[in-house]
Amino acid sequence: MTEMGGATPARRRRQEPLIPDGPVRASADVCQAAGCLSMQSDAVFESLCERVTACGLTDVAVRRVGCLGLCAAGPLVAVPERERLFDHVTAGDDASLDAVVTALSGGEGGRPIASDPFFSHQVKVVLEHCGRIDPERVEDYVAAGGYEALTKVVTTMTPAEVLAEVTHSGLRGRGGAGYPTGLKWTTVAKADSADGKYVVCNGDEGDPGAFMDRSVLESSPQQVLEGMAIAGYAVGASHGYVYVRAEYPLAVKRLTTAIRQAERAGLLGQRVADSSFSFEVQLRIGAGAFVCGEETALIASIEGGRGTPRPRPPYPAASGLWGKPTLINNVETFSSVAAIINRGAAWYQAIGTGRSRGTKVFALAGSVVNTGLIEVPLGLSLREIVFDIGGGLPGGGRFKAVQTGGPSGGCMPEELLDMPVSYESLAEAGSIMGSGGMIVMDQGTCMVDVAKFFMDFCREESCGKCVPCRVGTTQMHGLLDRITRGLASREDLAELEDLAGMVRETSLCGLGQGAPNPVFSTLRYFRDEYLAHIDDRVCPAGVCKIEPAEAVAPVAEASR
Amino acid sequence: MSVLTLVIEGQDVAGPAGRTILQVARENGVAIPTLCHLEGLSDVGACRLCMVEVEGQRKLLPACVTTIEEGMQVTVNSDRLTAYRRRIVELLFTERNHVCSVCVADRNCELQDLSVEFGVTHFDLPQLHPKATVDATHERFGIDHNRCILCTRCVRVCDEVEGAHTWDVMGRGTEARIITDLGTPWGQSATCTSCGKCVQVCPTGALFEKGRSVGEARRRRPYLPYLVAREGRAR
């Protein structure tokens, strides 16, 4: 190997945020969540630091923060003191950097946050700290009021009081099924266990188009840990696991940092906040199986086994991780807890509608102007979410449907746009709340093709344990494929509906039971599209490739 | 232990707490079809043939893993359940390449018995025709994945009774396969004791003894000290 000339380039260290010693007049908060990072927002951060130093602005901070929400317009920089947001800021674009520096020094520019409908319709509870703190600095979280709830809980409240508070808040599981959180916590708290209980955080987010948990874990990991610790205190557990999928390396990195920093600060681990309560959190990384988001499969995976679900009961609350009572909640559920403790159950209960209280985070994706992460009070209508917050469809596209609930959810047509979003209304409309993915579709989308896409997903992600899901989803996908190719008959459609009903009723876990949902909901609202493929051999949206007429031949009846 | 009373198929029955619907039903002469269940092994609730209706329950419940409760009203046979069971048998037949006429287990096959029971004389769904292999590297036994229905009886008997845990499952969905020792050929398995229990518990012709021709597989379940196969089904 030849000797390299000059000094060997040292590995560059992570540039520290620029924080002045004295009072801060204004700060530039650069989004460092996965979306903006993929557009080199780390370079934006460094360029801004250089520029601010070069301009001699000594009372101005440049910080890294989590997700600022408006992912479609990244890289994003916020100047919270001026309530301004700068979009499409790039390191190579001097004008965009100058605009930020001008605002920092007191000038105008950028888009106003307060009057922007994308922000003004939102209520931030889970996302309270997202985009406001540096996710890799526990000091930032504590300065923003973090760990006050945990300290309050372990020093002034009994576990029963915590359980009552969470129960009264009306919080329901944000992973999708909406099981009352207080009831789940109380069940685990009541379970007898001489040798320990566990708290597990489900961060195995896998629905296509969903990135809520990812953003929360990347933007405010301490908030999740605080919620878990409060849960641990309430149910009597001293060990917790966070299960995050391996496809989220940034979330894994920030969680690892967060756990280390919180332990060092005495906020996790032995004697939390100098009390007698101890709570240790370990990280477990998934290996790419969607089904591991199902709680019993997740438990099997943490235990080191093959990630397959088992029949319930017994529920994890009675017999979970290593046979011990286990509390499993989603990332978002845990993230709501600290705010409920801080501001009280009545405050949380006052937000929302009917039996769906509080706020819900949605990942807006698909054919919508403001792709991004939003948090809204439950009860807001789909129209407000898609058109007011989402800004409608780009390029004058016409709305066709919005898909919620991922592969177990459904597609809602234009007629339902004024429906308030709640667990009950979505279920009634043939979809589910799900974890919070919301995909907007325009007229150029073929609904049969959408159903086929989700069926293909379920077919591939089925663990293979139970027969209806393993073979049923494969056969349904085959039938949908025949329809999209113009090869199907009315009998095939009847067969599809029959099979879908059977798979829903007989599958072992939620993956199989929910897999027929996209088929049912598209048949319910867009049956004419199915019939156009079958009777007229036409794809109304012009998406599907219809096979030439000579390919159409009756299926030869198979015999064994 | 407390004794619970319940109604299965209109018949008043009783059983000790902790027993499953399947156990109590069979004790009282009520037949419930099964494939993945085998007495003496743990239950996994995977084949879904034993799904029953329980009054007051929105969902169907697998009889093999659902424990009895006082006052339970269980329906074992209904048009809906029969249709679902018939469909499960059909799905299993279409999944892999089952050709009874050349199978070692012909007339000795639980899947075949079920197809007779539910009158599966033809398939409405197309065959998937997957590419499946045969592992004949073991001295005495072979596995033909074309006939495997992934009931995992072999996995459980090897783990729970023999204690070797040679068998396990690899892959997902219809790509799932039963494997020996992290996917190495059976003949090279370091853990296999060649006890043959897996072959004896296989409901189809997937696991077989070498040297047997069509229809010559005779399961000798009574030889297994810890397993009592159901009479009639095992033959």
CSV table of C-alpha atoms in Angstrom, one decimal, chain A residues 223-540:
chain,number,residue,atom,x,y,z
A,223,GLN,CA,-41.0,10.4,25.3
A,224,VAL,CA,-41.6,6.8,24.5
A,225,LEU,CA,-39.2,5.6,27.2
A,226,GLU,CA,-40.9,7.9,29.8
A,227,GLY,CA,-44.3,6.5,28.8
A,228,MET,CA,-42.9,2.9,29.2
A,229,ALA,CA,-41.4,3.7,32.6
A,230,ILE,CA,-44.7,5.2,33.8
A,231,ALA,CA,-46.5,2.0,32.6
A,232,GLY,CA,-43.9,-0.1,34.4
A,233,TYR,CA,-44.6,1.8,37.6
A,234,ALA,CA,-48.3,1.4,37.2
A,235,VAL,CA,-48.4,-2.3,36.4
A,236,GLY,CA,-45.5,-3.4,38.6
A,237,ALA,CA,-42.9,-4.2,36.0
A,238,SER,CA,-39.2,-3.4,36.3
A,239,HIS,CA,-38.2,-4.5,32.8
A,240,GLY,CA,-39.1,-3.2,29.4
A,241,TYR,CA,-38.4,-4.0,25.8
A,242,VAL,CA,-38.6,-1.8,22.8
A,243,TYR,CA,-39.1,-3.8,19.7
A,244,VAL,CA,-38.1,-1.8,16.6
A,245,ARG,CA,-37.8,-3.1,13.0
A,246,ALA,CA,-34.4,-3.3,11.6
A,247,GLU,CA,-35.5,-1.2,8.6
A,248,TYR,CA,-35.4,1.8,10.9
A,249,PRO,CA,-31.7,2.2,11.6
A,250,LEU,CA,-31.9,5.8,12.6
A,251,ALA,CA,-34.7,5.1,15.1
A,252,VAL,CA,-32.5,2.2,16.5
A,253,LYS,CA,-29.5,4.5,16.8
A,254,ARG,CA,-31.5,7.3,18.5
A,255,LEU,CA,-33.2,4.9,20.9
A,256,THR,CA,-29.9,3.4,21.8
A,257,THR,CA,-28.5,6.9,22.6
A,258,ALA,CA,-31.7,7.8,24.4
A,259,ILE,CA,-31.6,4.7,26.7
A,260,ARG,CA,-27.9,5.4,27.5
A,261,GLN,CA,-28.4,9.0,28.2
A,262,ALA,CA,-31.6,8.5,30.3
A,263,GLU,CA,-29.8,5.9,32.4
A,264,ARG,CA,-26.8,8.2,32.9
A,265,ALA,CA,-29.2,10.9,34.0
A,266,GLY,CA,-30.8,8.7,36.6
A,267,LEU,CA,-34.2,8.7,34.7
A,268,LEU,CA,-34.1,5.0,33.8
A,269,GLY,CA,-32.4,2.0,35.3
A,270,GLN,CA,-31.8,1.6,39.0
A,271,ARG,CA,-33.7,4.0,41.4
A,272,VAL,CA,-35.5,6.1,38.9
A,273,ALA,CA,-35.4,9.8,39.9
A,274,ASP,CA,-34.0,8.7,43.3
A,275,SER,CA,-37.1,6.7,44.1
A,276,SER,CA,-37.3,3.0,45.0
A,277,PHE,CA,-38.7,2.3,41.5
A,278,SER,CA,-36.3,0.7,39.0
A,279,PHE,CA,-37.0,0.3,35.3
A,280,GLU,CA,-34.5,-1.0,32.7
A,281,VAL,CA,-35.2,-0.9,29.0
A,282,GLN,CA,-33.6,-3.1,26.4
A,283,LEU,CA,-33.8,-2.7,22.7
A,284,ARG,CA,-34.8,-5.6,20.4
A,285,ILE,CA,-34.5,-5.3,16.6
A,286,GLY,CA,-36.9,-7.1,14.3
A,287,ALA,CA,-35.7,-9.1,11.3
A,288,GLY,CA,-38.1,-7.9,8.7
A,289,ALA,CA,-41.3,-9.8,9.3
A,290,PHE,CA,-44.5,-7.8,9.2
A,291,VAL,CA,-46.3,-10.3,11.3
A,292,CYS,CA,-44.0,-9.6,14.2
A,293,GLY,CA,-46.2,-6.5,14.8
A,294,GLU,CA,-48.8,-9.0,16.0
A,295,GLU,CA,-48.3,-9.1,19.8
A,296,THR,CA,-47.9,-12.9,20.3
A,297,ALA,CA,-45.5,-13.1,17.3
A,298,LEU,CA,-43.6,-10.1,18.7
A,299,ILE,CA,-43.2,-11.9,22.0
A,300,ALA,CA,-42.0,-15.1,20.3
A,301,SER,CA,-39.5,-12.9,18.4
A,302,ILE,CA,-38.2,-11.3,21.6
A,303,GLU,CA,-37.8,-14.7,23.1
A,304,GLY,CA,-35.5,-15.6,20.2
A,305,GLY,CA,-38.0,-17.9,18.5
A,306,ARG,CA,-39.6,-17.8,15.1
A,307,GLY,CA,-41.9,-14.9,14.8
A,308,THR,CA,-45.3,-16.6,14.5
A,309,PRO,CA,-48.5,-15.8,16.3
A,310,ARG,CA,-50.1,-18.2,18.7
A,311,PRO,CA,-53.8,-18.5,19.5
A,312,ARG,CA,-55.2,-16.1,22.2
A,313,PRO,CA,-56.3,-16.5,24.9
A,314,PRO,CA,-54.2,-16.6,26.9
A,315,TYR,CA,-53.6,-12.9,26.2
A,316,PRO,CA,-50.1,-11.5,26.9
A,317,ALA,CA,-51.6,-9.6,29.9
A,318,ALA,CA,-52.0,-13.0,31.5
A,319,SER,CA,-49.2,-14.9,29.9
A,320,GLY,CA,-46.8,-13.1,27.7
A,321,LEU,CA,-43.0,-12.7,27.5
A,322,TRP,CA,-41.5,-15.9,29.0
A,323,GLY,CA,-44.9,-16.7,30.3
A,324,LYS,CA,-45.1,-13.6,32.5
A,325,PRO,CA,-47.8,-11.0,32.5
A,326,THR,CA,-46.9,-8.6,29.8
A,327,LEU,CA,-48.1,-5.1,28.8
A,328,ILE,CA,-47.8,-4.5,25.1
A,329,ASN,CA,-48.6,-1.0,23.7
A,330,ASN,CA,-47.7,0.8,20.5
A,331,VAL,CA,-45.1,3.6,20.3
A,332,GLU,CA,-47.8,6.2,20.0
A,333,THR,CA,-49.8,5.0,22.9
A,334,PHE,CA,-46.8,5.2,25.2
A,335,SER,CA,-46.0,8.6,23.8
A,336,SER,CA,-49.4,9.9,24.9
A,337,VAL,CA,-48.9,8.9,28.5
A,338,ALA,CA,-46.6,11.7,29.8
A,339,ALA,CA,-49.0,14.4,28.6
A,340,ILE,CA,-51.9,12.7,30.2
A,341,ILE,CA,-50.1,12.6,33.6
A,342,ASN,CA,-48.9,16.2,33.2
A,343,ARG,CA,-52.1,17.8,32.1
A,344,GLY,CA,-54.6,15.4,33.6
A,345,ALA,CA,-57.1,12.9,32.3
A,346,ALA,CA,-59.9,15.5,32.0
A,347,TRP,CA,-57.8,17.6,29.6
A,348,TYR,CA,-57.2,14.6,27.3
A,349,GLN,CA,-60.7,13.3,27.6
A,350,ALA,CA,-62.0,16.7,26.4
A,351,ILE,CA,-60.4,16.2,23.0
A,352,GLY,CA,-62.0,13.8,20.6
A,353,THR,CA,-65.4,12.4,19.8
A,354,GLY,CA,-67.7,9.6,21.2
A,355,ARG,CA,-65.7,6.7,22.5
A,356,SER,CA,-62.6,7.9,20.6
A,357,ARG,CA,-60.8,10.4,22.8
A,358,GLY,CA,-57.6,12.3,22.3
A,359,THR,CA,-55.5,12.8,19.3
A,360,LYS,CA,-54.2,10.5,16.6
A,361,VAL,CA,-51.1,10.7,14.5
A,362,PHE,CA,-51.5,10.0,10.8
A,363,ALA,CA,-48.9,9.6,8.1
A,364,LEU,CA,-50.4,11.4,5.0
A,365,ALA,CA,-49.1,9.8,1.8
A,366,GLY,CA,-50.1,9.2,-1.7
A,367,SER,CA,-51.7,11.7,-4.0
A,368,VAL,CA,-51.7,14.6,-1.7
A,369,VAL,CA,-49.9,18.0,-1.7
A,370,ASN,CA,-48.7,18.0,1.9
A,371,THR,CA,-47.3,14.5,2.3
A,372,GLY,CA,-46.2,14.3,5.9
A,373,LEU,CA,-46.8,13.6,9.5
A,374,ILE,CA,-49.9,15.1,11.2
A,375,GLU,CA,-51.7,14.8,14.5
A,376,VAL,CA,-55.3,15.7,14.7
A,377,PRO,CA,-58.1,15.4,17.3
A,378,LEU,CA,-60.2,12.3,16.8
A,379,GLY,CA,-63.5,13.3,15.2
A,380,LEU,CA,-62.0,15.5,12.5
A,381,SER,CA,-63.5,14.7,9.1
A,382,LEU,CA,-61.6,13.0,6.3
A,383,ARG,CA,-62.2,16.1,4.2
A,384,GLU,CA,-60.5,18.3,6.7
A,385,ILE,CA,-57.6,16.0,6.9
A,386,VAL,CA,-57.1,15.4,3.1
A,387,PHE,CA,-58.1,18.9,1.8
A,388,ASP,CA,-57.4,21.4,4.6
A,389,ILE,CA,-54.3,19.9,6.2
A,390,GLY,CA,-53.2,17.8,3.3
A,391,GLY,CA,-53.8,20.6,0.8
A,392,GLY,CA,-55.8,18.5,-1.6
A,393,LEU,CA,-54.5,16.5,-4.5
A,394,PRO,CA,-51.5,17.8,-6.5
A,395,GLY,CA,-51.9,19.0,-10.1
A,396,GLY,CA,-55.6,19.4,-9.9
A,397,GLY,CA,-56.1,15.6,-9.5
A,398,ARG,CA,-59.6,14.4,-8.6
A,399,PHE,CA,-60.0,12.6,-5.4
A,400,LYS,CA,-61.1,8.9,-5.6
A,401,ALA,CA,-60.5,7.2,-2.3
A,402,VAL,CA,-58.5,7.3,0.9
A,403,GLN,CA,-57.0,4.2,2.3
A,404,THR,CA,-56.6,3.7,6.1
A,405,GLY,CA,-55.4,0.8,8.2
A,406,GLY,CA,-52.9,-0.6,5.8
A,407,PRO,CA,-53.3,-4.2,4.6
A,408,SER,CA,-56.1,-4.8,7.1
A,409,GLY,CA,-57.9,-1.6,6.3
A,410,GLY,CA,-60.1,-0.4,3.6
A,411,CYS,CA,-60.7,2.3,1.0
A,412,MET,CA,-63.2,5.1,1.6
A,413,PRO,CA,-64.8,6.8,-1.3
A,414,GLU,CA,-65.7,10.4,-1.9
A,415,GLU,CA,-69.2,10.0,-0.3
A,416,LEU,CA,-67.6,9.3,3.0
A,417,LEU,CA,-65.3,12.4,3.0
A,418,ASP,CA,-67.4,14.2,5.6
A,419,MET,CA,-67.3,11.2,8.0
A,420,PRO,CA,-65.6,12.0,11.3
A,421,VAL,CA,-62.5,9.9,11.9
A,422,SER,CA,-63.0,7.6,14.9
A,423,TYR,CA,-62.5,4.0,15.7
A,424,GLU,CA,-66.2,3.4,15.4
A,425,SER,CA,-67.0,5.3,12.2
A,426,LEU,CA,-64.0,3.7,10.3
A,427,ALA,CA,-65.1,0.2,11.4
A,428,GLU,CA,-68.6,1.0,10.3
A,429,ALA,CA,-67.4,2.1,6.9
A,430,GLY,CA,-65.6,-1.2,6.5
A,431,SER,CA,-62.1,0.0,7.3
A,432,ILE,CA,-60.1,0.3,10.5
A,433,MET,CA,-58.2,3.0,12.3
A,434,GLY,CA,-55.1,1.0,12.0
A,435,SER,CA,-51.8,2.4,13.1
A,436,GLY,CA,-52.4,5.6,11.2
A,437,GLY,CA,-51.3,5.3,7.6
A,438,MET,CA,-53.5,7.3,5.3
A,439,ILE,CA,-53.0,7.0,1.6
A,440,VAL,CA,-54.9,9.4,-0.7
A,441,MET,CA,-55.7,8.1,-4.2
A,442,ASP,CA,-56.7,10.0,-7.3
A,443,GLN,CA,-58.9,9.0,-10.3
A,444,GLY,CA,-55.9,7.4,-11.9
A,445,THR,CA,-55.9,4.6,-9.4
A,446,CYS,CA,-57.5,1.2,-10.1
A,447,MET,CA,-59.2,-0.1,-7.0
A,448,VAL,CA,-58.9,-3.7,-8.1
A,449,ASP,CA,-55.2,-3.1,-8.5
A,450,VAL,CA,-55.1,-1.6,-5.0
A,451,ALA,CA,-56.8,-4.7,-3.6
A,452,LYS,CA,-54.4,-6.8,-5.4
A,453,PHE,CA,-51.4,-4.8,-4.1
A,454,PHE,CA,-52.5,-5.3,-0.5
A,455,MET,CA,-53.3,-9.0,-1.1
A,456,ASP,CA,-49.8,-9.5,-2.5
A,457,PHE,CA,-48.4,-7.9,0.6
A,458,CYS,CA,-50.4,-10.2,2.9
A,459,ARG,CA,-49.5,-13.2,0.8
A,460,GLU,CA,-45.9,-12.4,1.2
A,461,GLU,CA,-46.0,-11.5,4.8
A,462,SER,CA,-48.2,-14.4,6.0
A,463,CYS,CA,-46.1,-16.4,8.4
A,464,GLY,CA,-47.3,-19.7,6.9
A,465,LYS,CA,-48.6,-21.1,10.2
A,466,CYS,CA,-52.4,-21.4,9.6
A,467,VAL,CA,-53.9,-22.7,6.4
A,468,PRO,CA,-56.5,-20.0,5.6
A,469,CYS,CA,-54.0,-17.2,5.7
A,470,ARG,CA,-51.2,-19.0,4.1
A,471,VAL,CA,-53.0,-20.5,1.1
A,472,GLY,CA,-56.2,-18.4,1.2
A,473,THR,CA,-54.3,-15.1,0.6
A,474,THR,CA,-52.3,-16.7,-2.2
A,475,GLN,CA,-55.5,-18.0,-3.9
A,476,MET,CA,-57.2,-14.6,-3.4
A,477,HIS,CA,-54.2,-12.9,-5.0
A,478,GLY,CA,-54.5,-15.3,-7.9
A,479,LEU,CA,-58.1,-14.5,-8.4
A,480,LEU,CA,-57.5,-10.7,-8.2
A,481,ASP,CA,-54.7,-11.1,-10.7
A,482,ARG,CA,-57.1,-12.9,-13.1
A,483,ILE,CA,-59.6,-10.0,-12.7
A,484,THR,CA,-56.9,-7.3,-13.4
A,485,ARG,CA,-55.8,-9.2,-16.5
A,486,GLY,CA,-59.4,-9.4,-17.8
A,487,LEU,CA,-59.4,-13.2,-17.5
A,488,ALA,CA,-62.0,-13.6,-14.8
A,489,SER,CA,-65.6,-14.5,-14.8
A,490,ARG,CA,-68.5,-13.7,-12.5
A,491,GLU,CA,-68.0,-17.1,-10.9
A,492,ASP,CA,-64.4,-16.1,-10.1
A,493,LEU,CA,-65.7,-13.0,-8.3
A,494,ALA,CA,-68.2,-15.1,-6.3
A,495,GLU,CA,-65.4,-17.4,-5.5
A,496,LEU,CA,-63.2,-14.5,-4.3
A,497,GLU,CA,-66.0,-13.2,-2.0
A,498,ASP,CA,-66.6,-16.6,-0.6
A,499,LEU,CA,-62.9,-17.2,0.0
A,500,ALA,CA,-62.5,-13.8,1.6
A,501,GLY,CA,-65.2,-14.5,4.1
A,502,MET,CA,-63.7,-17.8,5.0
A,503,VAL,CA,-60.2,-16.4,5.5
A,504,ARG,CA,-61.6,-13.6,7.7
A,505,GLU,CA,-63.5,-16.0,9.9
A,506,THR,CA,-61.0,-18.8,10.3
A,507,SER,CA,-57.5,-17.2,10.3
A,508,LEU,CA,-55.4,-17.4,13.4
A,509,CYS,CA,-54.3,-13.8,13.9
A,510,GLY,CA,-55.1,-10.3,12.8
A,511,LEU,CA,-53.0,-10.5,9.7
A,512,GLY,CA,-55.2,-13.2,8.1
A,513,GLN,CA,-58.4,-12.0,9.7
A,514,GLY,CA,-57.8,-8.5,8.2
A,515,ALA,CA,-56.3,-9.5,4.9
A,516,PRO,CA,-59.7,-9.7,3.1
A,517,ASN,CA,-60.6,-6.2,4.2
A,518,PRO,CA,-59.2,-4.3,1.2
A,519,VAL,CA,-61.2,-6.7,-1.0
A,520,PHE,CA,-64.4,-6.2,0.9
A,521,SER,CA,-64.1,-2.5,1.1
A,522,THR,CA,-63.3,-2.0,-2.6
A,523,LEU,CA,-66.1,-4.4,-3.5
A,524,ARG,CA,-68.5,-2.4,-1.3
A,525,TYR,CA,-67.7,1.0,-2.8
A,526,PHE,CA,-66.2,0.2,-6.2
A,527,ARG,CA,-67.9,-3.0,-7.4
A,528,ASP,CA,-68.6,-1.4,-10.8
A,529,GLU,CA,-64.8,-1.4,-11.3
A,530,TYR,CA,-64.6,-5.1,-10.7
A,531,LEU,CA,-67.5,-5.7,-13.1
A,532,ALA,CA,-65.9,-3.5,-15.7
A,533,HIS,CA,-62.8,-5.7,-15.6
A,534,ILE,CA,-64.9,-8.9,-15.8
A,535,ASP,CA,-67.8,-8.1,-18.1
A,536,ASP,CA,-66.3,-5.4,-20.4
A,537,ARG,CA,-62.6,-6.4,-20.0
A,538,VAL,CA,-61.8,-2.8,-19.4
A,539,CYS,CA,-59.8,-1.1,-16.6
A,540,PRO,CA,-61.7,2.2,-16.1
